Coordinates of C-alpha atoms in Angstrom, one line a residue:
M951 CA -6.9 40.9 -84.0
P952 CA -5.0 43.7 -82.2
R953 CA -7.1 46.6 -81.0
R954 CA -6.4 49.9 -82.8
P955 CA -5.0 52.6 -80.5
T956 CA -7.6 55.1 -79.4
G957 CA -7.2 58.9 -78.8
W958 CA -6.6 58.4 -75.1
T959 CA -4.0 55.7 -75.7
L960 CA -2.1 58.0 -78.1
A961 CA -2.4 60.9 -75.6
L962 CA -1.0 58.7 -72.9
A963 CA 1.8 57.5 -75.2
V964 CA 2.7 61.2 -75.9
A965 CA 2.2 62.6 -72.4
L966 CA 4.3 60.1 -70.5
P967 CA 7.5 60.5 -72.6
A968 CA 7.0 64.3 -72.5
E969 CA 6.6 64.2 -68.7
A970 CA 9.8 62.1 -68.4
A971 CA 11.8 64.4 -70.8
T972 CA 10.8 67.6 -69.0
T973 CA 11.4 66.0 -65.6
L974 CA 14.9 65.1 -66.6
A975 CA 15.4 68.6 -68.1
L976 CA 14.4 70.3 -64.9
P977 CA 17.7 69.8 -62.9
P978 CA 20.0 71.2 -65.6
A979 CA 17.6 74.1 -66.3
L980 CA 17.6 74.8 -62.5
A981 CA 21.4 74.6 -62.5
G982 CA 21.6 77.1 -65.4
A983 CA 19.3 79.5 -63.6
V984 CA 21.4 79.2 -60.3
D985 CA 24.7 79.8 -62.2
A986 CA 23.2 82.8 -64.0
A987 CA 22.1 84.3 -60.8
L988 CA 25.4 83.8 -59.0
D989 CA 27.3 85.4 -61.9
R990 CA 24.9 88.4 -61.7
D991 CA 24.2 87.9 -65.4
A992 CA 20.9 88.9 -66.9
G993 CA 19.5 85.5 -66.4
H994 CA 16.4 86.1 -68.3
C995 CA 17.0 83.3 -70.8
A996 CA 17.9 80.8 -68.1
S997 CA 14.8 81.8 -66.1
A998 CA 12.6 81.7 -69.2
L999 CA 13.9 78.2 -70.0
L1000 CA 13.3 77.1 -66.5
A1001 CA 9.7 78.4 -66.6
L1002 CA 9.1 76.7 -70.0
V1003 CA 10.4 73.3 -68.6
V1004 CA 8.2 73.6 -65.5
G1005 CA 5.1 74.6 -67.5
T1006 CA 5.6 71.8 -70.0
A1007 CA 6.1 69.3 -67.2
A1008 CA 2.9 70.4 -65.5
A1009 CA 0.9 70.2 -68.7
A1010 CA 2.3 66.7 -69.5
N1011 CA 1.6 65.6 -66.0
A1012 CA -2.0 66.8 -66.2
L1013 CA -2.5 65.1 -69.6
A1014 CA -1.1 61.8 -68.3
A1015 CA -3.3 62.0 -65.2
A1016 CA -6.4 62.4 -67.5
A1017 CA -5.4 59.9 -70.2
G1018 CA -4.3 57.1 -67.8
P1019 CA -7.8 56.4 -66.3
A1020 CA -9.6 57.0 -69.6
C1021 CA -7.3 54.6 -71.4
A1022 CA -7.8 52.0 -68.7
A1023 CA -11.6 52.5 -68.9
E1024 CA -11.6 52.0 -72.7
A1025 CA -9.4 48.9 -72.5
T1026 CA -11.6 47.4 -69.7
A1027 CA -14.8 48.0 -71.7
G1028 CA -13.3 46.5 -74.8
L1029 CA -11.9 43.5 -72.9
R1030 CA -15.3 42.9 -71.2
G1031 CA -17.0 43.0 -74.6
R1032 CA -14.5 40.6 -76.1
L1033 CA -14.9 38.3 -73.1
V1034 CA -18.7 38.3 -73.3
R1035 CA -18.6 37.6 -77.1
H1036 CA -16.1 34.8 -76.5
L1037 CA -18.1 33.2 -73.7
L1038 CA -21.3 33.3 -75.7
A1039 CA -19.5 31.9 -78.7
L1040 CA -18.2 29.0 -76.6
G1041 CA -21.8 27.7 -76.4
P1042 CA -23.2 25.3 -73.8
G1043 CA -21.6 22.4 -75.5
G1044 CA -18.1 23.9 -75.5
R1045 CA -15.3 23.5 -73.0
L1046 CA -16.5 26.4 -70.8
W1047 CA -19.3 24.4 -69.2
R1048 CA -17.2 21.3 -68.9
D1049 CA -13.7 22.5 -68.0
G1050 CA -14.3 26.1 -67.2
P1051 CA -14.9 27.9 -63.9
P1052 CA -18.3 28.1 -62.2
P1053 CA -20.7 31.0 -63.0
G1054 CA -19.6 33.0 -59.9
D1055 CA -16.0 32.8 -60.9
L1056 CA -16.9 33.8 -64.4
A1057 CA -18.7 36.9 -63.1
A1058 CA -15.6 37.8 -60.9
R1059 CA -13.3 37.5 -63.9
L1060 CA -15.6 39.6 -66.1
V1061 CA -16.0 42.3 -63.5
G1062 CA -12.8 42.3 -61.4
S1063 CA -10.1 40.6 -63.5
A1064 CA -11.0 42.4 -66.7
A1065 CA -10.8 45.7 -64.9
D1066 CA -7.4 44.8 -63.5
A1067 CA -6.2 43.7 -67.0
G1068 CA -7.7 46.8 -68.6
G1069 CA -5.3 48.9 -66.5
R1070 CA -2.3 47.0 -67.8
L1071 CA -1.2 49.4 -70.5
P1072 CA -1.2 52.5 -68.3
A1073 CA 0.4 50.6 -65.5
V1074 CA 3.2 49.2 -67.7
L1075 CA 3.7 52.6 -69.5
G1076 CA 3.8 54.4 -66.2
A1077 CA 6.3 52.0 -64.6
A1078 CA 8.4 51.9 -67.7
T1079 CA 8.5 55.7 -67.9
A1080 CA 9.4 56.0 -64.3
L1081 CA 12.2 53.5 -64.7
L1082 CA 13.5 55.3 -67.9
T1083 CA 13.4 58.6 -66.0
S1084 CA 15.5 57.1 -63.3
A1085 CA 17.9 55.7 -65.9
G1086 CA 18.1 59.1 -67.6
A1087 CA 18.9 60.7 -64.3
I1088 CA 21.7 58.3 -63.8
V1089 CA 23.1 59.2 -67.2
G1090 CA 22.8 62.8 -66.3
L1091 CA 24.9 62.2 -63.1
G1092 CA 27.5 60.5 -65.3
V1093 CA 27.6 63.5 -67.6
L1094 CA 28.2 65.8 -64.7
S1095 CA 31.0 63.6 -63.3
P1096 CA 31.8 59.9 -63.5
W1097 CA 32.4 60.0 -59.8
L1098 CA 28.7 60.9 -59.2
A1099 CA 27.6 57.9 -61.3
L1100 CA 29.9 55.6 -59.4
A1101 CA 28.5 56.9 -56.1
F1102 CA 25.0 56.2 -57.3
F1103 CA 25.7 52.7 -58.7
G1104 CA 26.6 51.5 -55.3
G1105 CA 22.9 51.1 -54.6
V1106 CA 21.7 49.9 -58.0
V1107 CA 22.4 46.2 -57.6
P1108 CA 20.5 45.7 -54.4
G1109 CA 17.7 47.9 -55.7
V1110 CA 17.2 45.7 -58.8
V1111 CA 17.2 42.6 -56.7
L1112 CA 14.6 44.2 -54.4
I1113 CA 12.3 45.1 -57.3
R1114 CA 12.6 41.6 -58.9
L1115 CA 11.8 39.9 -55.6
F1116 CA 8.8 42.1 -55.0
L1117 CA 7.4 41.6 -58.5
R1118 CA 7.6 37.8 -58.2
E1119 CA 6.1 37.7 -54.7
A1120 CA 3.3 40.2 -55.5
G1121 CA 2.3 38.5 -58.7
Q1122 CA 1.8 35.2 -57.0
V1123 CA -0.2 36.9 -54.1
F1124 CA -2.4 38.8 -56.5
V1125 CA -3.3 35.6 -58.4
R1126 CA -4.1 33.8 -55.2
Y1127 CA -6.2 36.8 -54.0
Q1128 CA -8.3 36.8 -57.2
E1129 CA -8.8 33.0 -57.1
V1130 CA -10.1 33.1 -53.5
Q1131 CA -12.3 36.1 -54.4
A1132 CA -13.7 34.2 -57.3
D1133 CA -14.4 31.2 -55.0
L1134 CA -16.3 33.5 -52.7
A1135 CA -18.4 34.9 -55.6
A1136 CA -19.2 31.3 -56.9
R1137 CA -20.4 30.3 -53.4
L1138 CA -22.5 33.4 -53.1
T1139 CA -24.0 32.9 -56.6
G1140 CA -25.0 29.3 -55.7
A1141 CA -26.6 30.4 -52.4
L1142 CA -28.6 33.1 -54.1
T1143 CA -29.8 30.7 -56.7
G1144 CA -31.1 28.3 -54.1
L1145 CA -32.3 30.9 -51.6
R1146 CA -35.8 29.6 -51.4
S1147 CA -34.6 26.1 -50.6
I1148 CA -32.2 27.4 -48.0
H1149 CA -34.9 29.3 -46.1
A1150 CA -37.3 26.4 -46.4
A1151 CA -34.8 24.1 -44.8
G1152 CA -33.8 26.6 -42.2
A1153 CA -30.2 26.3 -43.3
Q1154 CA -29.3 29.9 -43.3
R1155 CA -26.5 29.5 -40.6
S1156 CA -24.8 26.6 -42.3
E1157 CA -25.1 28.2 -45.7
E1158 CA -23.6 31.4 -44.3
A1159 CA -20.7 29.5 -42.9
R1160 CA -20.2 27.7 -46.3
V1161 CA -20.3 30.9 -48.3
L1162 CA -17.9 32.8 -46.0
E1163 CA -15.5 29.9 -45.6
P1164 CA -12.9 31.5 -48.0
L1165 CA -12.7 34.7 -46.0
P1166 CA -9.7 33.7 -43.9
A1167 CA -7.8 32.7 -47.1
L1168 CA -8.8 36.1 -48.7
S1169 CA -7.6 37.9 -45.6
A1170 CA -4.3 35.9 -45.6
A1171 CA -3.6 36.8 -49.2
G1172 CA -4.4 40.5 -48.5
H1173 CA -2.1 40.6 -45.5
A1174 CA 0.7 38.8 -47.5
L1175 CA 0.5 41.6 -50.1
W1176 CA 0.6 44.3 -47.5
A1177 CA 3.5 42.7 -45.8
A1178 CA 5.4 42.5 -49.1
Q1179 CA 4.6 46.2 -49.8
R1180 CA 5.6 47.2 -46.3
R1181 CA 8.9 45.3 -46.4
T1182 CA 9.8 46.6 -49.8
A1183 CA 8.9 50.2 -48.9
W1184 CA 11.1 50.5 -45.8
Q1185 CA 14.0 48.7 -47.6
A1186 CA 13.6 51.1 -50.6
T1187 CA 13.4 54.2 -48.3
L1188 CA 16.6 53.2 -46.5
L1189 CA 18.4 52.5 -49.8
I1190 CA 17.3 55.8 -51.3
A1191 CA 18.6 57.7 -48.3
V1192 CA 22.0 56.0 -48.5
V1193 CA 22.3 56.6 -52.3
E1194 CA 21.3 60.3 -52.1
V1195 CA 23.7 61.0 -49.2
A1196 CA 26.5 59.3 -51.2
V1197 CA 25.8 61.3 -54.4
L1198 CA 25.4 64.7 -52.5
A1199 CA 28.6 64.1 -50.5
T1200 CA 30.5 63.4 -53.7
A1201 CA 29.0 66.4 -55.5
G1202 CA 29.9 68.7 -52.5
A1203 CA 33.5 67.5 -52.5
L1204 CA 33.7 68.2 -56.3
V1205 CA 32.3 71.7 -55.9
A1206 CA 34.7 72.4 -53.1
A1207 CA 37.5 71.2 -55.3
G1208 CA 36.4 73.5 -58.1
T1209 CA 35.6 70.6 -60.4
L1210 CA 31.9 71.3 -60.5
A1211 CA 30.1 74.7 -60.8
P1212 CA 27.8 75.6 -57.8
G1213 CA 24.7 75.1 -60.0
A1214 CA 25.8 71.6 -60.8
L1215 CA 25.2 70.8 -57.1
A1216 CA 21.5 71.6 -57.6
A1217 CA 21.5 69.4 -60.8
A1218 CA 23.2 66.5 -59.0
A1219 CA 20.6 66.7 -56.1
G1220 CA 17.7 66.7 -58.6
W1221 CA 19.1 63.8 -60.7
A1222 CA 20.0 61.8 -57.6
A1223 CA 16.4 62.1 -56.4
L1224 CA 15.1 61.1 -59.8
G1225 CA 17.6 58.2 -60.1
A1226 CA 16.7 57.0 -56.6
G1227 CA 13.1 56.8 -57.7
L1228 CA 14.2 53.6 -59.3
F1229 CA 14.0 52.0 -55.9
E1230 CA 10.6 53.4 -54.8
Q1231 CA 8.4 52.3 -57.7
V1232 CA 6.6 50.0 -55.4
E1233 CA 3.2 51.5 -56.2
A1234 CA 3.8 51.4 -59.9
L1235 CA 5.0 47.8 -59.7
V1236 CA 1.9 46.9 -57.6
G1237 CA -0.2 48.2 -60.4
V1238 CA 1.8 46.1 -62.9
A1239 CA 1.5 43.0 -60.8
H1240 CA -2.2 43.5 -60.3
A1241 CA -2.7 44.0 -64.0
R1242 CA -0.6 40.9 -64.9
A1243 CA -2.6 38.8 -62.5
G1244 CA -5.9 40.0 -64.0
Q1245 CA -4.6 39.3 -67.5
V1246 CA -3.6 35.7 -66.6
R1247 CA -7.2 35.0 -65.4
V1248 CA -8.7 36.7 -68.5
D1249 CA -6.4 34.8 -70.8
E1250 CA -7.5 31.5 -69.2
L1251 CA -11.0 32.1 -70.4
L1252 CA -9.9 33.4 -73.9
A1253 CA -7.9 30.2 -74.3
L1254 CA -11.0 28.0 -74.1
A1255 CA -11.8 27.0 -77.6
P1256 CA -15.4 27.1 -78.8
A1257 CA -17.1 23.9 -79.9
T1258 CA -16.2 23.4 -83.6
G1259 CA -18.8 23.1 -86.3
G1260 CA -18.9 22.5 -89.9
A1261 CA -20.6 23.6 -93.1
A1262 CA -22.9 20.6 -93.7
V1263 CA -26.6 21.0 -94.5
L1264 CA -29.4 18.5 -94.0
P1265 CA -30.8 16.7 -97.0
E1266 CA -34.0 18.1 -98.5
G1267 CA -37.2 16.4 -97.5
G1268 CA -35.6 14.5 -94.5
A1269 CA -38.1 13.1 -92.0
G1270 CA -36.1 14.2 -89.0
E1271 CA -34.7 10.9 -87.9
L1272 CA -32.7 11.3 -84.7
A1273 CA -30.0 8.8 -83.9
F1274 CA -27.6 8.3 -81.0
R1275 CA -24.7 6.1 -81.8
G1276 CA -22.4 4.9 -79.0
V1277 CA -23.0 8.0 -77.0
V1278 CA -21.1 8.4 -73.7
V1279 CA -21.1 11.6 -71.5
R1280 CA -18.7 11.9 -68.6
D1281 CA -18.0 14.2 -65.7
G1282 CA -14.3 13.5 -65.2
D1283 CA -14.0 9.8 -64.6
R1284 CA -17.7 9.3 -63.8
V1285 CA -20.0 8.2 -66.6
L1286 CA -23.2 10.2 -66.5
L1287 CA -24.9 8.7 -69.6
G1288 CA -24.2 5.7 -71.8
P1289 CA -23.0 3.8 -73.6
L1290 CA -26.2 4.4 -75.4
D1291 CA -27.6 3.6 -78.8
L1292 CA -31.1 5.0 -79.7
T1293 CA -32.9 5.7 -82.9
V1294 CA -36.0 8.0 -83.0
P1295 CA -37.8 7.5 -86.3
G1296 CA -38.7 10.6 -88.3
G1297 CA -42.0 12.1 -87.2
C1298 CA -42.1 10.0 -84.1
T1299 CA -42.6 11.2 -80.5
V1300 CA -40.4 9.6 -77.9
A1301 CA -40.8 10.3 -74.2
L1302 CA -37.8 10.1 -71.9
V1303 CA -38.8 8.6 -68.6
G1304 CA -36.6 7.9 -65.6
R1305 CA -35.9 9.0 -62.1
S1306 CA -34.0 12.2 -61.3
G1307 CA -30.4 11.9 -62.3
C1308 CA -30.9 9.2 -64.8
G1309 CA -29.7 11.4 -67.7
K1310 CA -33.0 12.5 -69.3
S1311 CA -32.1 16.2 -69.6
L1312 CA -28.5 15.3 -70.5
L1313 CA -29.7 13.2 -73.4
A1314 CA -32.2 15.9 -74.5
A1315 CA -29.3 18.4 -74.6
L1316 CA -27.3 16.4 -77.2
P1317 CA -29.3 16.9 -80.5
G1318 CA -28.9 20.7 -80.3
R1319 CA -25.3 20.5 -79.1
L1320 CA -26.2 22.1 -75.7
R1321 CA -23.8 19.4 -74.6
D1322 CA -21.4 17.4 -76.7
P1323 CA -20.9 13.7 -76.0
D1324 CA -17.4 12.6 -74.9
E1325 CA -17.8 9.5 -77.2
G1326 CA -20.1 8.6 -80.0
R1327 CA -22.2 10.7 -82.4
V1328 CA -25.6 12.3 -82.7
L1329 CA -27.1 12.4 -86.2
V1330 CA -30.2 14.1 -87.7
D1331 CA -31.2 12.5 -91.0
G1332 CA -27.9 10.8 -91.2
V1333 CA -25.8 14.0 -90.7
P1334 CA -23.7 14.3 -87.5
V1335 CA -24.9 17.4 -85.7
G1336 CA -21.2 18.4 -85.1
E1337 CA -20.8 18.8 -88.8
L1338 CA -23.8 21.1 -89.3
A1339 CA -23.3 24.8 -89.7
A1340 CA -24.6 26.7 -86.7
P1341 CA -27.6 28.3 -88.5
E1342 CA -28.5 24.9 -90.0
L1343 CA -28.4 23.3 -86.6
R1344 CA -30.7 26.0 -85.1
R1345 CA -33.2 25.4 -87.9
A1346 CA -33.0 21.7 -87.5
V1347 CA -33.4 21.4 -83.7
G1348 CA -35.8 23.5 -81.6
Y1349 CA -36.0 23.6 -77.8
A1350 CA -38.5 24.5 -75.1
F1351 CA -37.3 24.4 -71.5
E1352 CA -38.8 24.3 -68.0
R1353 CA -37.3 27.8 -67.3
P1354 CA -36.7 29.4 -70.7
A1355 CA -34.4 32.4 -70.7
L1356 CA -35.9 35.6 -72.2
T1357 CA -33.5 37.6 -74.3
G1358 CA -33.7 41.1 -75.6
R1359 CA -35.1 44.3 -74.1
T1360 CA -38.8 43.8 -74.4
V1361 CA -41.4 40.9 -74.5
R1362 CA -41.6 41.4 -78.3
D1363 CA -37.8 40.9 -78.6
A1364 CA -38.0 37.8 -76.3
L1365 CA -40.7 36.2 -78.5
D1366 CA -38.2 36.3 -81.4
G1367 CA -40.7 36.6 -84.2
A1368 CA -43.6 34.7 -82.7
G1369 CA -46.8 36.3 -84.0
P1370 CA -50.3 36.5 -82.4
A1371 CA -51.2 33.0 -83.7
A1372 CA -48.3 31.3 -82.0
V1373 CA -48.9 33.3 -78.8
A1374 CA -52.6 32.4 -78.8
A1375 CA -51.7 28.7 -79.4
A1376 CA -49.4 28.8 -76.4
R1377 CA -52.2 30.4 -74.3
A1378 CA -49.9 33.4 -73.6
D1379 CA -52.1 36.1 -75.2
G1380 CA -54.3 36.5 -72.0
F1381 CA -51.6 37.5 -69.6
L1382 CA -49.7 39.5 -72.3
R1383 CA -52.7 41.8 -72.7
R1384 CA -52.6 42.5 -69.0
L1385 CA -49.0 43.7 -69.0
P1386 CA -48.5 47.5 -68.6
A1387 CA -47.2 48.0 -72.1
G1388 CA -48.3 44.7 -73.6
W1389 CA -45.7 43.2 -76.0
D1390 CA -43.5 46.3 -75.5
T1391 CA -43.1 45.7 -71.7
P1392 CA -39.4 45.8 -70.7
L1393 CA -38.2 42.4 -69.6
D1394 CA -36.7 43.8 -66.4
E1395 CA -40.2 44.8 -65.3
L1396 CA -41.7 41.3 -65.8
R1397 CA -42.9 39.3 -62.9
L1398 CA -44.0 36.0 -64.4
S1399 CA -45.0 32.7 -62.9
G1400 CA -43.2 29.5 -64.0
G1401 CA -46.2 28.5 -66.2
E1402 CA -46.4 32.0 -67.9
L1403 CA -42.7 31.8 -68.6
Q1404 CA -43.1 28.3 -70.1
R1405 CA -45.9 29.6 -72.4
L1406 CA -43.7 32.3 -73.8
G1407 CA -41.0 29.7 -74.5
L1408 CA -43.6 27.5 -76.2
A1409 CA -44.8 30.4 -78.3
R1410 CA -41.3 30.9 -79.5
L1411 CA -41.0 27.3 -80.5
L1412 CA -44.4 27.3 -82.3
A1413 CA -43.3 30.2 -84.4
R1414 CA -40.4 28.2 -85.8
P1415 CA -41.1 24.5 -85.9
A1416 CA -38.0 22.5 -86.7
R1417 CA -37.3 18.9 -87.9
V1418 CA -36.5 17.8 -84.3
L1419 CA -38.3 19.4 -81.3
V1420 CA -37.0 18.8 -77.8
L1421 CA -39.4 19.6 -74.9
D1422 CA -37.3 19.5 -71.7
D1423 CA -40.0 19.5 -69.0
A1424 CA -41.5 22.4 -70.9
T1425 CA -45.1 22.1 -69.6
S1426 CA -44.4 21.2 -65.9
G1427 CA -45.6 24.6 -64.7
L1428 CA -49.0 24.3 -66.4
D1429 CA -52.2 23.0 -65.0
L1430 CA -53.6 19.8 -66.7
A1431 CA -56.2 21.7 -68.7
T1432 CA -53.8 24.3 -70.1
E1433 CA -51.2 21.5 -70.8
Y1434 CA -53.8 19.6 -72.8
Q1435 CA -54.8 22.7 -74.8
I1436 CA -51.2 23.6 -75.6
T1437 CA -50.3 20.0 -76.4
E1438 CA -53.1 19.9 -78.9
A1439 CA -51.9 23.2 -80.5
L1440 CA -48.3 21.8 -80.5
D1441 CA -49.4 18.6 -82.2
R1442 CA -51.2 20.6 -85.0
A1443 CA -48.4 23.1 -85.5
T1444 CA -45.5 20.6 -85.5
H1445 CA -47.2 17.7 -87.3
G1446 CA -44.6 15.5 -88.9
S1447 CA -41.7 16.8 -86.7
T1448 CA -39.7 14.4 -84.6
R1449 CA -40.2 15.1 -80.9
L1450 CA -38.1 14.2 -77.8
V1451 CA -40.1 14.9 -74.6
V1452 CA -38.6 14.8 -71.1
A1453 CA -41.6 13.4 -69.3
H1454 CA -42.5 13.8 -65.6
R1455 CA -46.2 13.1 -66.0
E1456 CA -47.7 9.7 -67.0
S1457 CA -50.0 11.5 -69.5
A1458 CA -46.9 12.7 -71.5
A1459 CA -45.6 9.2 -71.7
A1460 CA -49.0 7.8 -72.7
R1461 CA -49.3 10.3 -75.6
A1462 CA -45.9 9.4 -77.0
D1463 CA -45.4 6.8 -79.7
L1464 CA -42.5 5.3 -77.8
V1465 CA -41.0 5.6 -74.3
A1466 CA -37.2 5.5 -73.8
W1467 CA -36.9 4.3 -70.2
L1468 CA -33.6 5.5 -68.7
D1469 CA -32.0 4.0 -65.6
V1470 CA -28.8 5.3 -64.1
G1471 CA -27.6 6.7 -67.5
R1472 CA -28.4 3.6 -69.5
L1473 CA -31.3 2.8 -71.9
R1474 CA -33.3 0.1 -70.1
A1475 CA -36.1 -0.2 -72.7
L1476 CA -37.6 1.4 -75.7
A1477 CA -41.3 0.5 -76.2
P1478 CA -44.8 1.9 -76.2
H1479 CA -46.1 3.1 -72.8
A1480 CA -48.9 0.5 -72.7
E1481 CA -46.4 -2.3 -73.2
L1482 CA -44.0 -1.1 -70.5
L1483 CA -46.9 -0.8 -68.0
A1484 CA -46.7 -4.5 -67.5
D1485 CA -43.3 -4.0 -65.8
P1486 CA -43.7 -3.2 -62.1
D1487 CA -40.3 -1.4 -62.1
Y1488 CA -41.6 0.9 -64.8
R1489 CA -44.7 1.7 -62.9
A1490 CA -42.6 2.4 -59.8
T1491 CA -40.4 4.7 -61.9
L1492 CA -43.5 6.6 -63.1
S1493 CA -44.8 7.0 -59.5
G1494 CA -41.4 8.2 -58.3
T1495 CA -41.0 10.6 -61.2
A1496 CA -44.4 12.1 -60.6
L1497 CA -43.6 12.5 -56.9
E1498 CA -40.3 14.2 -57.7
A1499 CA -42.1 16.6 -60.1
A1500 CA -44.7 17.4 -57.5
T1501 CA -42.2 18.2 -54.8
A1502 CA -39.7 20.0 -57.0

């Protein structure tokens, strides 16, 4: 839906044409004042008109100077809001996380490209007004004398070619510059995320080299833009000088011949300067090229379609049966998971066991559409999750993660309706009481351990038990005693729900009704833990998984 024009946009739309009109009116007003003075007339009217034109031009210029930045700021804020809403609407199962740019690039587009694109309207209006002013000045020269217009048009064709070449080259350079800048941001984001591992491995120098690797390309793009500006600027300056000399020489000859009044020489000089401005709009055109490049990168994100849903609802009284039918998940041409067929009976707890990279978390992401399969279907009580309405899916499938994200402004907001009972069951009440403002402590003041963060996530889950619960390594940060207490509380609160548990500890596999043993993205076996223990490969997998969890 198009954005309604704001007050600043309307002000800019009024100020720029007014500025152009008064600028074009200035040369003839000056000519009238000169002729009135030479004829020794009482040139009060001509002087008053000149003063009015100058005052109006100054006011229009001041209004445009204020409205331009304000209009760009409003557009940038609106565009960033639209981008954030769109990115959140895409969801983790949408194209963004599969085909879109990495997080660092997203941040660069949201911060940098959106600001560039937000200045597009002022840049385009400013450049268009400048070009129209130049065109009006050329018309003015033609009104004074066709010979003046002909003298001016000698430089128009090379000037237009110069502008077109600059726009094409600058647009390509700006896109390249923003792409390299986004690559740099993505590398830095990755380095900051793994900062502890980098320091622990003593890899600061190598990581520094990796992060800064795009700098030469960034510098090359910047120098290419400066070279284009420099080349266009001196060419435009030379062309302007030639055109102005040609127009003034023609005007002088016409005045000497008596064809033009003396004041018309001043008008011709003013209009020649304004008309020649057609060739020196490099700065305005740079702004247009910059804005267009930013808009291209923003439009690439807006073109990503969110994962589609439906309007289906689950049948009443369903047991929460979870079924995976012919599921395949790929990363490009590489198969990460599947082909896989698995049925989790309603009310049953299935532990997902396997070494790192076998697809446990990927499989756990499928029921809640945190990732959509490339092939096959995922069903809850016989209904494909892709056909469920979004609110119905959220009620049907609940998650708890190893590092749950806390949303909102305060701890109370982050708990999302979890009351004291759920908080106590998750053993989170103790450390919440020690916080400076308790439940009203701002999230940006929190300094929580991994286990405390997990307990808040579990409290959120306990407050809204769903038909299918997915615990993705949600108790890995807890000591064994606390894990046992929370597991008992979880069993009581979610009795009858289907549970899918990503297991790194043998105790979690032992408590489950069934174990889904994954190996290199395939389901190797589905059986009770006690039965699988007879397989030495399974025991080796459990040992390797426990070691991976301990060293993570």
